[in-house]
Amino acid sequence: MSRLTALITGASRGIGKAIAMELASNGYNLLLNYNKSKEKAENLVEVIKQKYNVEVFSFKADISKQEEIDQLVKFTFSKFDTIDILVNNAAICIDKEFNDRSVEDFKMTFNLNLFGVFYLSKIIGNKMVSNKFGKIVNISSNNSINGFFPTTIDYDASKSALNILTKNLAIQFAPYVNVNAVAPGWIDTDMNKDLLTNDIKELESQRILKHRIGEPCDVANLVSFLVSEKSSYINGQIIVIDGGMF
Ligand code: NAP
């Protein structure tokens, strides 16, 4: 059987990079999207090429802009016949006091974290339906379910909306495409670098049943399962991965 192809948004750093490494190790061909971190994305392509026998390309596209998503899709289909797996990972989290927040902040967050996911998933999901096969995994957050902060109100709202989008996409693309979301808790990446000081890490670790902050590979392992044959009966679900936080 020919190799399956995965498109991962925001794959230059953090969780997206870990997902790219994990899927490459499982033999998937890859299209790695990035926005600002060109060098990091290109280095990752080289590392993957040297370590794994897969085809891998990177492409710059701002996922909050429809015309750049169109370019990403065009480039991807110039390299691969199908996209079998889509991981909607790219997101921003603007950290600001509640009273400093504006509608513009909300729009910026939603343009990427929700509208970009909708637009890309609509294009790719319909192609997957024509192909009668596909897996879409959206990277949500446990902030969408049980961890709300007025300082990230727009992010939390965007991820709650992403959960509902996930379920609707699962209905729309049934029965051929599995659409699920994973909702991580604290994961040690750049997204939290200002927030997760050593003191806060210590404090938060005590709240977590596993007594540690998550690593990007924890999420990558779950995504790897969700895109595999072994999870073919899981559909329309939001799976929390936070080490146990209540
Ligand atoms: P991160 O370290 O900040 O990385 C974000 C990634 O998204 C980067 O690769 C970045 O690419 C990309 N990105 C940002 N804006 C983009 C845009 N406009 N277009 C395309 N790509 C863009 O974040 P992370 O922690 O890995 O987060 C990955 C996912 O996990 C996100 O959906 C996040 O909401 C979710 N999550 C994270 C945590 C956590 O604790 N870290 C918890 C729950 C959920 P460039 O650098 O190339 O711009």
PDB file of C-alpha atoms and ligand atoms in Angstrom:
ATOM      1  CA  MET A   1       0.000   0.000   0.000  1.00  0.00           C
ATOM      2  CA  SER A   2       1.284   3.486  -0.818  1.00  0.00           C
ATOM      3  CA  ARG A   3       2.148   5.815   2.032  1.00  0.00           C
ATOM      4  CA  LEU A   4      -0.523   8.065   3.493  1.00  0.00           C
ATOM      5  CA  THR A   5       0.037  11.827   3.463  1.00  0.00           C
ATOM      6  CA  ALA A   6      -0.514  14.162   6.393  1.00  0.00           C
ATOM      7  CA  LEU A   7      -0.845  17.949   6.303  1.00  0.00           C
ATOM      8  CA  ILE A   8      -0.019  19.557   9.657  1.00  0.00           C
ATOM      9  CA  THR A   9      -0.579  23.266  10.255  1.00  0.00           C
ATOM     10  CA  GLY A  10       1.780  25.137  12.573  1.00  0.00           C
ATOM     11  CA  ALA A  11       4.348  22.371  12.367  1.00  0.00           C
ATOM     12  CA  SER A  12       7.477  24.488  12.846  1.00  0.00           C
ATOM     13  CA  ARG A  13       7.542  24.346  16.651  1.00  0.00           C
ATOM     14  CA  GLY A  14       5.993  22.879  19.795  1.00  0.00           C
ATOM     15  CA  ILE A  15       3.195  20.341  19.524  1.00  0.00           C
ATOM     16  CA  GLY A  16       2.996  20.559  15.712  1.00  0.00           C
ATOM     17  CA  LYS A  17       6.678  19.685  15.411  1.00  0.00           C
ATOM     18  CA  ALA A  18       6.257  16.714  17.787  1.00  0.00           C
ATOM     19  CA  ILE A  19       3.295  15.475  15.719  1.00  0.00           C
ATOM     20  CA  ALA A  20       5.407  15.786  12.553  1.00  0.00           C
ATOM     21  CA  MET A  21       8.232  13.723  14.083  1.00  0.00           C
ATOM     22  CA  GLU A  22       5.818  11.094  15.389  1.00  0.00           C
ATOM     23  CA  LEU A  23       3.966  10.710  12.081  1.00  0.00           C
ATOM     24  CA  ALA A  24       7.247  10.609  10.145  1.00  0.00           C
ATOM     25  CA  SER A  25       8.449   7.809  12.426  1.00  0.00           C
ATOM     26  CA  ASN A  26       5.274   5.924  11.483  1.00  0.00           C
ATOM     27  CA  GLY A  27       5.970   6.307   7.777  1.00  0.00           C
ATOM     28  CA  TYR A  28       3.555   9.070   6.741  1.00  0.00           C
ATOM     29  CA  ASN A  29       4.551  11.527   4.014  1.00  0.00           C
ATOM     30  CA  LEU A  30       4.284  15.073   5.300  1.00  0.00           C
ATOM     31  CA  LEU A  31       3.416  18.603   4.309  1.00  0.00           C
ATOM     32  CA  LEU A  32       4.508  20.890   7.125  1.00  0.00           C
ATOM     33  CA  ASN A  33       2.909  24.311   7.260  1.00  0.00           C
ATOM     34  CA  TYR A  34       4.553  27.234   9.040  1.00  0.00           C
ATOM     35  CA  ASN A  35       4.027  30.973   9.157  1.00  0.00           C
ATOM     36  CA  LYS A  36       6.918  32.913  10.704  1.00  0.00           C
ATOM     37  CA  SER A  37       9.458  30.223  11.635  1.00  0.00           C
ATOM     38  CA  LYS A  38      10.899  29.471   8.171  1.00  0.00           C
ATOM     39  CA  GLU A  39      14.293  28.314   9.403  1.00  0.00           C
ATOM     40  CA  LYS A  40      12.818  26.019  12.045  1.00  0.00           C
ATOM     41  CA  ALA A  41      10.448  24.462   9.502  1.00  0.00           C
ATOM     42  CA  GLU A  42      13.236  23.943   6.963  1.00  0.00           C
ATOM     43  CA  ASN A  43      15.504  22.403   9.611  1.00  0.00           C
ATOM     44  CA  LEU A  44      12.714  20.045  10.617  1.00  0.00           C
ATOM     45  CA  VAL A  45      12.292  18.953   6.997  1.00  0.00           C
ATOM     46  CA  GLU A  46      16.029  18.134   6.863  1.00  0.00           C
ATOM     47  CA  VAL A  47      15.974  16.224  10.173  1.00  0.00           C
ATOM     48  CA  ILE A  48      12.971  14.161   9.044  1.00  0.00           C
ATOM     49  CA  LYS A  49      14.537  13.439   5.637  1.00  0.00           C
ATOM     50  CA  GLN A  50      17.732  12.218   7.281  1.00  0.00           C
ATOM     51  CA  LYS A  51      15.983  10.085   9.894  1.00  0.00           C
ATOM     52  CA  TYR A  52      12.997   8.656   8.061  1.00  0.00           C
ATOM     53  CA  ASN A  53      12.349   7.340   4.597  1.00  0.00           C
ATOM     54  CA  VAL A  54       9.372   9.621   3.839  1.00  0.00           C
ATOM     55  CA  GLU A  55       8.615  12.518   1.492  1.00  0.00           C
ATOM     56  CA  VAL A  56       8.413  15.806   3.360  1.00  0.00           C
ATOM     57  CA  PHE A  57       7.959  19.449   2.310  1.00  0.00           C
ATOM     58  CA  SER A  58       7.346  22.704   4.154  1.00  0.00           C
ATOM     59  CA  PHE A  59       5.183  25.603   2.993  1.00  0.00           C
ATOM     60  CA  LYS A  60       4.600  29.064   4.428  1.00  0.00           C
ATOM     61  CA  ALA A  61       0.961  30.065   4.818  1.00  0.00           C
ATOM     62  CA  ASP A  62      -0.842  32.229   7.340  1.00  0.00           C
ATOM     63  CA  ILE A  63      -3.800  30.010   8.242  1.00  0.00           C
ATOM     64  CA  SER A  64      -5.843  33.057   9.265  1.00  0.00           C
ATOM     65  CA  LYS A  65      -5.920  34.109   5.572  1.00  0.00           C
ATOM     66  CA  GLN A  66      -8.060  32.239   3.055  1.00  0.00           C
ATOM     67  CA  GLU A  67      -5.903  33.155   0.041  1.00  0.00           C
ATOM     68  CA  GLU A  68      -2.824  31.723   1.788  1.00  0.00           C
ATOM     69  CA  ILE A  69      -4.748  28.536   2.655  1.00  0.00           C
ATOM     70  CA  ASP A  70      -5.624  28.262  -1.053  1.00  0.00           C
ATOM     71  CA  GLN A  71      -1.899  28.491  -1.892  1.00  0.00           C
ATOM     72  CA  LEU A  72      -1.080  25.845   0.727  1.00  0.00           C
ATOM     73  CA  VAL A  73      -3.663  23.456  -0.720  1.00  0.00           C
ATOM     74  CA  LYS A  74      -2.405  24.106  -4.267  1.00  0.00           C
ATOM     75  CA  PHE A  75       1.196  23.445  -3.248  1.00  0.00           C
ATOM     76  CA  THR A  76       0.251  20.289  -1.323  1.00  0.00           C
ATOM     77  CA  PHE A  77      -1.604  18.805  -4.301  1.00  0.00           C
ATOM     78  CA  SER A  78       1.320  19.656  -6.560  1.00  0.00           C
ATOM     79  CA  LYS A  79       3.405  17.300  -4.392  1.00  0.00           C
ATOM     80  CA  PHE A  80       0.910  14.608  -3.374  1.00  0.00           C
ATOM     81  CA  ASP A  81      -2.165  13.001  -5.010  1.00  0.00           C
ATOM     82  CA  THR A  82      -4.197  12.922  -1.802  1.00  0.00           C
ATOM     83  CA  ILE A  83      -4.222  14.361   1.690  1.00  0.00           C
ATOM     84  CA  ASP A  84      -5.303  11.521   3.935  1.00  0.00           C
ATOM     85  CA  ILE A  85      -4.733  13.206   7.268  1.00  0.00           C
ATOM     86  CA  LEU A  86      -5.229  16.808   8.298  1.00  0.00           C
ATOM     87  CA  VAL A  87      -4.021  18.035  11.684  1.00  0.00           C
ATOM     88  CA  ASN A  88      -5.346  21.516  12.456  1.00  0.00           C
ATOM     89  CA  ASN A  89      -2.747  22.517  15.022  1.00  0.00           C
ATOM     90  CA  ALA A  90      -1.824  26.179  14.358  1.00  0.00           C
ATOM     91  CA  ALA A  91      -3.270  28.591  16.907  1.00  0.00           C
ATOM     92  CA  ILE A  92      -2.468  31.725  18.844  1.00  0.00           C
ATOM     93  CA  CYS A  93      -3.183  32.641  22.421  1.00  0.00           C
ATOM     94  CA  ILE A  94      -2.949  36.356  23.146  1.00  0.00           C
ATOM     95  CA  ASP A  95      -2.295  36.922  26.826  1.00  0.00           C
ATOM     96  CA  LYS A  96      -3.778  40.226  28.034  1.00  0.00           C
ATOM     97  CA  GLU A  97      -5.714  41.474  31.003  1.00  0.00           C
ATOM     98  CA  PHE A  98      -9.481  41.256  30.476  1.00  0.00           C
ATOM     99  CA  ASN A  99      -9.964  45.034  30.488  1.00  0.00           C
ATOM    100  CA  ASP A 100      -7.224  45.518  27.875  1.00  0.00           C
ATOM    101  CA  ARG A 101      -8.842  43.089  25.463  1.00  0.00           C
ATOM    102  CA  SER A 102     -10.531  44.335  22.320  1.00  0.00           C
ATOM    103  CA  VAL A 103     -12.876  42.948  19.721  1.00  0.00           C
ATOM    104  CA  GLU A 104      -9.865  43.101  17.380  1.00  0.00           C
ATOM    105  CA  ASP A 105      -8.064  40.586  19.662  1.00  0.00           C
ATOM    106  CA  PHE A 106     -11.104  38.316  19.426  1.00  0.00           C
ATOM    107  CA  LYS A 107     -11.152  38.631  15.638  1.00  0.00           C
ATOM    108  CA  MET A 108      -7.439  37.871  15.330  1.00  0.00           C
ATOM    109  CA  THR A 109      -7.781  34.782  17.512  1.00  0.00           C
ATOM    110  CA  PHE A 110     -10.912  33.512  15.783  1.00  0.00           C
ATOM    111  CA  ASN A 111      -9.503  34.150  12.289  1.00  0.00           C
ATOM    112  CA  LEU A 112      -6.767  31.599  12.959  1.00  0.00           C
ATOM    113  CA  ASN A 113      -8.085  29.253  15.667  1.00  0.00           C
ATOM    114  CA  LEU A 114     -11.547  28.783  14.164  1.00  0.00           C
ATOM    115  CA  PHE A 115     -12.189  30.320  10.737  1.00  0.00           C
ATOM    116  CA  GLY A 116      -8.890  29.037   9.317  1.00  0.00           C
ATOM    117  CA  VAL A 117      -9.688  25.544  10.597  1.00  0.00           C
ATOM    118  CA  PHE A 118     -13.183  25.729   9.070  1.00  0.00           C
ATOM    119  CA  TYR A 119     -11.929  26.921   5.670  1.00  0.00           C
ATOM    120  CA  LEU A 120      -9.065  24.408   5.370  1.00  0.00           C
ATOM    121  CA  SER A 121     -11.173  21.505   6.703  1.00  0.00           C
ATOM    122  CA  LYS A 122     -13.970  22.305   4.257  1.00  0.00           C
ATOM    123  CA  ILE A 123     -11.619  22.064   1.277  1.00  0.00           C
ATOM    124  CA  ILE A 124      -9.677  19.022   2.472  1.00  0.00           C
ATOM    125  CA  GLY A 125     -12.668  17.243   4.044  1.00  0.00           C
ATOM    126  CA  ASN A 126     -14.606  17.372   0.763  1.00  0.00           C
ATOM    127  CA  LYS A 127     -11.610  15.919  -1.081  1.00  0.00           C
ATOM    128  CA  MET A 128     -11.378  13.171   1.556  1.00  0.00           C
ATOM    129  CA  VAL A 129     -15.070  12.363   1.026  1.00  0.00           C
ATOM    130  CA  SER A 130     -14.470  12.046  -2.751  1.00  0.00           C
ATOM    131  CA  ASN A 131     -11.590   9.749  -1.888  1.00  0.00           C
ATOM    132  CA  LYS A 132     -13.759   7.845   0.636  1.00  0.00           C
ATOM    133  CA  PHE A 133     -11.050   8.083   3.291  1.00  0.00           C
ATOM    134  CA  GLY A 134      -9.638  10.635   5.679  1.00  0.00           C
ATOM    135  CA  LYS A 135      -8.847  11.623   9.243  1.00  0.00           C
ATOM    136  CA  ILE A 136      -9.023  15.136  10.648  1.00  0.00           C
ATOM    137  CA  VAL A 137      -7.665  15.955  14.100  1.00  0.00           C
ATOM    138  CA  ASN A 138      -8.221  19.401  15.570  1.00  0.00           C
ATOM    139  CA  ILE A 139      -5.993  20.543  18.411  1.00  0.00           C
ATOM    140  CA  SER A 140      -8.343  22.088  20.956  1.00  0.00           C
ATOM    141  CA  SER A 141      -7.549  22.794  24.616  1.00  0.00           C
ATOM    142  CA  ASN A 142      -8.894  21.842  28.019  1.00  0.00           C
ATOM    143  CA  ASN A 143      -9.551  25.593  28.353  1.00  0.00           C
ATOM    144  CA  SER A 144     -12.555  24.834  26.142  1.00  0.00           C
ATOM    145  CA  ILE A 145     -14.026  22.560  28.806  1.00  0.00           C
ATOM    146  CA  ASN A 146     -12.830  23.099  32.338  1.00  0.00           C
ATOM    147  CA  GLY A 147     -10.121  25.749  32.566  1.00  0.00           C
ATOM    148  CA  PHE A 148     -11.328  29.257  31.877  1.00  0.00           C
ATOM    149  CA  PHE A 149      -9.275  32.432  32.257  1.00  0.00           C
ATOM    150  CA  PRO A 150     -10.575  35.954  31.541  1.00  0.00           C
ATOM    151  CA  THR A 151      -7.007  36.746  30.394  1.00  0.00           C
ATOM    152  CA  THR A 152      -7.456  34.254  27.528  1.00  0.00           C
ATOM    153  CA  ILE A 153     -11.180  34.684  27.036  1.00  0.00           C
ATOM    154  CA  ASP A 154     -11.021  34.791  23.225  1.00  0.00           C
ATOM    155  CA  TYR A 155      -8.712  31.747  23.063  1.00  0.00           C
ATOM    156  CA  ASP A 156     -10.992  29.747  25.381  1.00  0.00           C
ATOM    157  CA  ALA A 157     -14.053  30.732  23.323  1.00  0.00           C
ATOM    158  CA  SER A 158     -12.295  29.854  20.055  1.00  0.00           C
ATOM    159  CA  LYS A 159     -11.442  26.373  21.385  1.00  0.00           C
ATOM    160  CA  SER A 160     -15.007  25.768  22.654  1.00  0.00           C
ATOM    161  CA  ALA A 161     -16.261  26.725  19.207  1.00  0.00           C
ATOM    162  CA  LEU A 162     -13.642  24.399  17.690  1.00  0.00           C
ATOM    163  CA  ASN A 163     -15.131  21.495  19.681  1.00  0.00           C
ATOM    164  CA  ILE A 164     -18.561  22.164  18.168  1.00  0.00           C
ATOM    165  CA  LEU A 165     -17.001  22.603  14.729  1.00  0.00           C
ATOM    166  CA  THR A 166     -15.331  19.200  15.203  1.00  0.00           C
ATOM    167  CA  LYS A 167     -18.654  17.468  15.844  1.00  0.00           C
ATOM    168  CA  ASN A 168     -20.336  19.207  12.912  1.00  0.00           C
ATOM    169  CA  LEU A 169     -17.491  18.296  10.549  1.00  0.00           C
ATOM    170  CA  ALA A 170     -17.765  14.673  11.708  1.00  0.00           C
ATOM    171  CA  ILE A 171     -21.454  14.726  10.731  1.00  0.00           C
ATOM    172  CA  GLN A 172     -20.811  16.509   7.437  1.00  0.00           C
ATOM    173  CA  PHE A 173     -18.036  14.175   6.276  1.00  0.00           C
ATOM    174  CA  ALA A 174     -19.522  10.884   7.574  1.00  0.00           C
ATOM    175  CA  PRO A 175     -19.061   8.025   7.049  1.00  0.00           C
ATOM    176  CA  TYR A 176     -15.724   8.351   5.295  1.00  0.00           C
ATOM    177  CA  VAL A 177     -13.827  10.858   7.429  1.00  0.00           C
ATOM    178  CA  ASN A 178     -13.155  10.587  11.155  1.00  0.00           C
ATOM    179  CA  VAL A 179     -13.077  14.039  12.722  1.00  0.00           C
ATOM    180  CA  ASN A 180     -11.898  14.292  16.318  1.00  0.00           C
ATOM    181  CA  ALA A 181     -10.292  16.861  18.581  1.00  0.00           C
ATOM    182  CA  VAL A 182      -7.724  16.525  21.321  1.00  0.00           C
ATOM    183  CA  ALA A 183      -7.870  18.930  24.234  1.00  0.00           C
ATOM    184  CA  PRO A 184      -4.499  19.234  25.972  1.00  0.00           C
ATOM    185  CA  GLY A 185      -3.879  20.791  29.351  1.00  0.00           C
ATOM    186  CA  TRP A 186      -0.557  22.444  30.193  1.00  0.00           C
ATOM    187  CA  ILE A 187       2.065  21.478  27.621  1.00  0.00           C
ATOM    188  CA  ASP A 188       5.591  22.817  27.824  1.00  0.00           C
ATOM    189  CA  THR A 189       5.954  24.891  24.623  1.00  0.00           C
ATOM    190  CA  ASP A 190       6.671  28.479  23.536  1.00  0.00           C
ATOM    191  CA  MET A 191       2.953  29.242  23.887  1.00  0.00           C
ATOM    192  CA  ASN A 192       3.396  29.138  27.675  1.00  0.00           C
ATOM    193  CA  LYS A 193       6.966  30.322  28.003  1.00  0.00           C
ATOM    194  CA  ASP A 194       6.089  33.597  29.760  1.00  0.00           C
ATOM    195  CA  LEU A 195       3.284  32.089  31.831  1.00  0.00           C
ATOM    196  CA  LEU A 196       4.897  28.864  32.980  1.00  0.00           C
ATOM    197  CA  THR A 197       7.641  30.130  35.259  1.00  0.00           C
ATOM    198  CA  ASN A 198       9.300  27.496  37.438  1.00  0.00           C
ATOM    199  CA  ASP A 199       7.101  28.519  40.377  1.00  0.00           C
ATOM    200  CA  ILE A 200       3.904  28.221  38.355  1.00  0.00           C
ATOM    201  CA  LYS A 201       5.065  24.898  36.901  1.00  0.00           C
ATOM    202  CA  GLU A 202       5.575  23.592  40.422  1.00  0.00           C
ATOM    203  CA  LEU A 203       2.181  24.830  41.564  1.00  0.00           C
ATOM    204  CA  GLU A 204       0.294  23.526  38.524  1.00  0.00           C
ATOM    205  CA  SER A 205       2.088  20.157  38.706  1.00  0.00           C
ATOM    206  CA  GLN A 206       0.610  19.659  42.165  1.00  0.00           C
ATOM    207  CA  ARG A 207      -2.903  20.149  40.715  1.00  0.00           C
ATOM    208  CA  ILE A 208      -2.294  17.577  37.986  1.00  0.00           C
ATOM    209  CA  LEU A 209      -2.857  13.938  38.966  1.00  0.00           C
ATOM    210  CA  LYS A 210       0.267  12.890  37.049  1.00  0.00           C
ATOM    211  CA  HIS A 211       2.260  15.583  38.927  1.00  0.00           C
ATOM    212  CA  ARG A 212       3.907  16.961  35.818  1.00  0.00           C
ATOM    213  CA  ILE A 213       3.370  19.422  32.985  1.00  0.00           C
ATOM    214  CA  GLY A 214       2.747  17.662  29.662  1.00  0.00           C
ATOM    215  CA  GLU A 215       5.307  17.321  26.887  1.00  0.00           C
ATOM    216  CA  PRO A 216       4.550  17.855  23.178  1.00  0.00           C
ATOM    217  CA  CYS A 217       5.166  14.122  22.574  1.00  0.00           C
ATOM    218  CA  ASP A 218       2.279  13.262  24.941  1.00  0.00           C
ATOM    219  CA  VAL A 219      -0.107  14.988  22.526  1.00  0.00           C
ATOM    220  CA  ALA A 220       1.708  13.642  19.450  1.00  0.00           C
ATOM    221  CA  ASN A 221       1.220  10.052  20.668  1.00  0.00           C
ATOM    222  CA  LEU A 222      -2.537  10.588  20.983  1.00  0.00           C
ATOM    223  CA  VAL A 223      -2.763  12.207  17.552  1.00  0.00           C
ATOM    224  CA  SER A 224      -0.787   9.310  16.108  1.00  0.00           C
ATOM    225  CA  PHE A 225      -3.368   6.886  17.548  1.00  0.00           C
ATOM    226  CA  LEU A 226      -6.286   8.972  16.248  1.00  0.00           C
ATOM    227  CA  VAL A 227      -4.978   8.963  12.684  1.00  0.00           C
ATOM    228  CA  SER A 228      -4.233   5.222  12.754  1.00  0.00           C
ATOM    229  CA  GLU A 229      -6.495   2.321  11.741  1.00  0.00           C
ATOM    230  CA  LYS A 230      -6.709   1.341  15.416  1.00  0.00           C
ATOM    231  CA  SER A 231      -9.011   4.289  16.167  1.00  0.00           C
ATOM    232  CA  SER A 232     -11.361   3.857  13.206  1.00  0.00           C
ATOM    233  CA  TYR A 233     -14.483   3.679  15.440  1.00  0.00           C
ATOM    234  CA  ILE A 234     -13.693   6.925  17.313  1.00  0.00           C
ATOM    235  CA  ASN A 235     -15.504   9.818  15.643  1.00  0.00           C
ATOM    236  CA  GLY A 236     -16.755  13.272  16.617  1.00  0.00           C
ATOM    237  CA  GLN A 237     -15.018  13.155  20.003  1.00  0.00           C
ATOM    238  CA  ILE A 238     -13.134  15.691  22.093  1.00  0.00           C
ATOM    239  CA  ILE A 239     -10.429  13.776  23.949  1.00  0.00           C
ATOM    240  CA  VAL A 240      -8.879  15.523  26.920  1.00  0.00           C
ATOM    241  CA  ILE A 241      -5.172  14.930  27.543  1.00  0.00           C
ATOM    242  CA  ASP A 242      -4.121  16.862  30.626  1.00  0.00           C
ATOM    243  CA  GLY A 243      -2.655  14.341  33.069  1.00  0.00           C
ATOM    244  CA  GLY A 244      -5.875  14.540  35.066  1.00  0.00           C
ATOM    245  CA  MET A 245      -7.036  18.015  36.106  1.00  0.00           C
ATOM    246  CA  PHE A 246     -10.312  18.621  37.916  1.00  0.00           C
TER     247      PHE A 246
HETATM  248  P1  NAP B   1       3.399  27.236  19.908  1.00  0.00           P
HETATM  249  O1  NAP B   1       4.582  26.598  20.516  1.00  0.00           O
HETATM  250  O2  NAP B   1       3.120  28.670  20.149  1.00  0.00           O
HETATM  251  O3  NAP B   1       3.425  26.948  18.321  1.00  0.00           O
HETATM  252  C1  NAP B   1       2.407  27.486  17.537  1.00  0.00           C
HETATM  253  C2  NAP B   1       2.560  26.987  16.122  1.00  0.00           C
HETATM  254  O4  NAP B   1       1.502  27.584  15.362  1.00  0.00           O
HETATM  255  C3  NAP B   1       3.864  27.406  15.489  1.00  0.00           C
HETATM  256  O5  NAP B   1       4.341  26.369  14.666  1.00  0.00           O
HETATM  257  C4  NAP B   1       3.476  28.624  14.652  1.00  0.00           C
HETATM  258  O6  NAP B   1       4.219  28.744  13.450  1.00  0.00           O
HETATM  259  C5  NAP B   1       2.052  28.261  14.248  1.00  0.00           C
HETATM  260  N1  NAP B   1       1.280  29.450  13.891  1.00  0.00           N
HETATM  261  C6  NAP B   1       1.022  30.544  14.662  1.00  0.00           C
HETATM  262  N2  NAP B   1       0.310  31.442  13.941  1.00  0.00           N
HETATM  263  C7  NAP B   1       0.131  30.891  12.714  1.00  0.00           C
HETATM  264  C8  NAP B   1      -0.535  31.314  11.539  1.00  0.00           C
HETATM  265  N3  NAP B   1      -1.145  32.503  11.481  1.00  0.00           N
HETATM  266  N4  NAP B   1      -0.531  30.502  10.462  1.00  0.00           N
HETATM  267  C9  NAP B   1       0.103  29.298  10.507  1.00  0.00           C
HETATM  268  N5  NAP B   1       0.757  28.836  11.595  1.00  0.00           N
HETATM  269  C10 NAP B   1       0.748  29.631  12.675  1.00  0.00           C
HETATM  270  O7  NAP B   1       2.070  26.483  20.349  1.00  0.00           O
HETATM  271  P2  NAP B   1       1.825  24.993  20.868  1.00  0.00           P
HETATM  272  O8  NAP B   1       1.816  25.014  22.341  1.00  0.00           O
HETATM  273  O9  NAP B   1       2.684  24.045  20.134  1.00  0.00           O
HETATM  274  O10 NAP B   1       0.299  24.828  20.413  1.00  0.00           O
HETATM  275  C11 NAP B   1      -0.088  23.976  19.361  1.00  0.00           C
HETATM  276  C12 NAP B   1      -1.575  23.716  19.514  1.00  0.00           C
HETATM  277  O11 NAP B   1      -1.850  23.136  20.793  1.00  0.00           O
HETATM  278  C13 NAP B   1      -2.437  24.971  19.456  1.00  0.00           C
HETATM  279  O12 NAP B   1      -3.643  24.681  18.781  1.00  0.00           O
HETATM  280  C14 NAP B   1      -2.720  25.275  20.910  1.00  0.00           C
HETATM  281  O13 NAP B   1      -3.893  26.034  21.065  1.00  0.00           O
HETATM  282  C15 NAP B   1      -2.858  23.881  21.446  1.00  0.00           C
HETATM  283  N6  NAP B   1      -2.701  23.783  22.900  1.00  0.00           N
HETATM  284  C16 NAP B   1      -1.508  24.072  23.486  1.00  0.00           C
HETATM  285  C17 NAP B   1      -1.390  23.960  24.873  1.00  0.00           C
HETATM  286  C18 NAP B   1      -0.113  24.266  25.609  1.00  0.00           C
HETATM  287  O14 NAP B   1      -0.145  24.262  26.845  1.00  0.00           O
HETATM  288  N7  NAP B   1       0.996  24.507  24.920  1.00  0.00           N
HETATM  289  C19 NAP B   1      -2.496  23.562  25.636  1.00  0.00           C
HETATM  290  C20 NAP B   1      -3.687  23.279  24.998  1.00  0.00           C
HETATM  291  C21 NAP B   1      -3.774  23.388  23.633  1.00  0.00           C
HETATM  292  P3  NAP B   1       5.321  29.904  13.152  1.00  0.00           P
HETATM  293  O15 NAP B   1       6.250  29.952  14.332  1.00  0.00           O
HETATM  294  O16 NAP B   1       5.961  29.386  11.899  1.00  0.00           O
HETATM  295  O17 NAP B   1       4.571  31.193  12.926  1.00  0.00           O
END
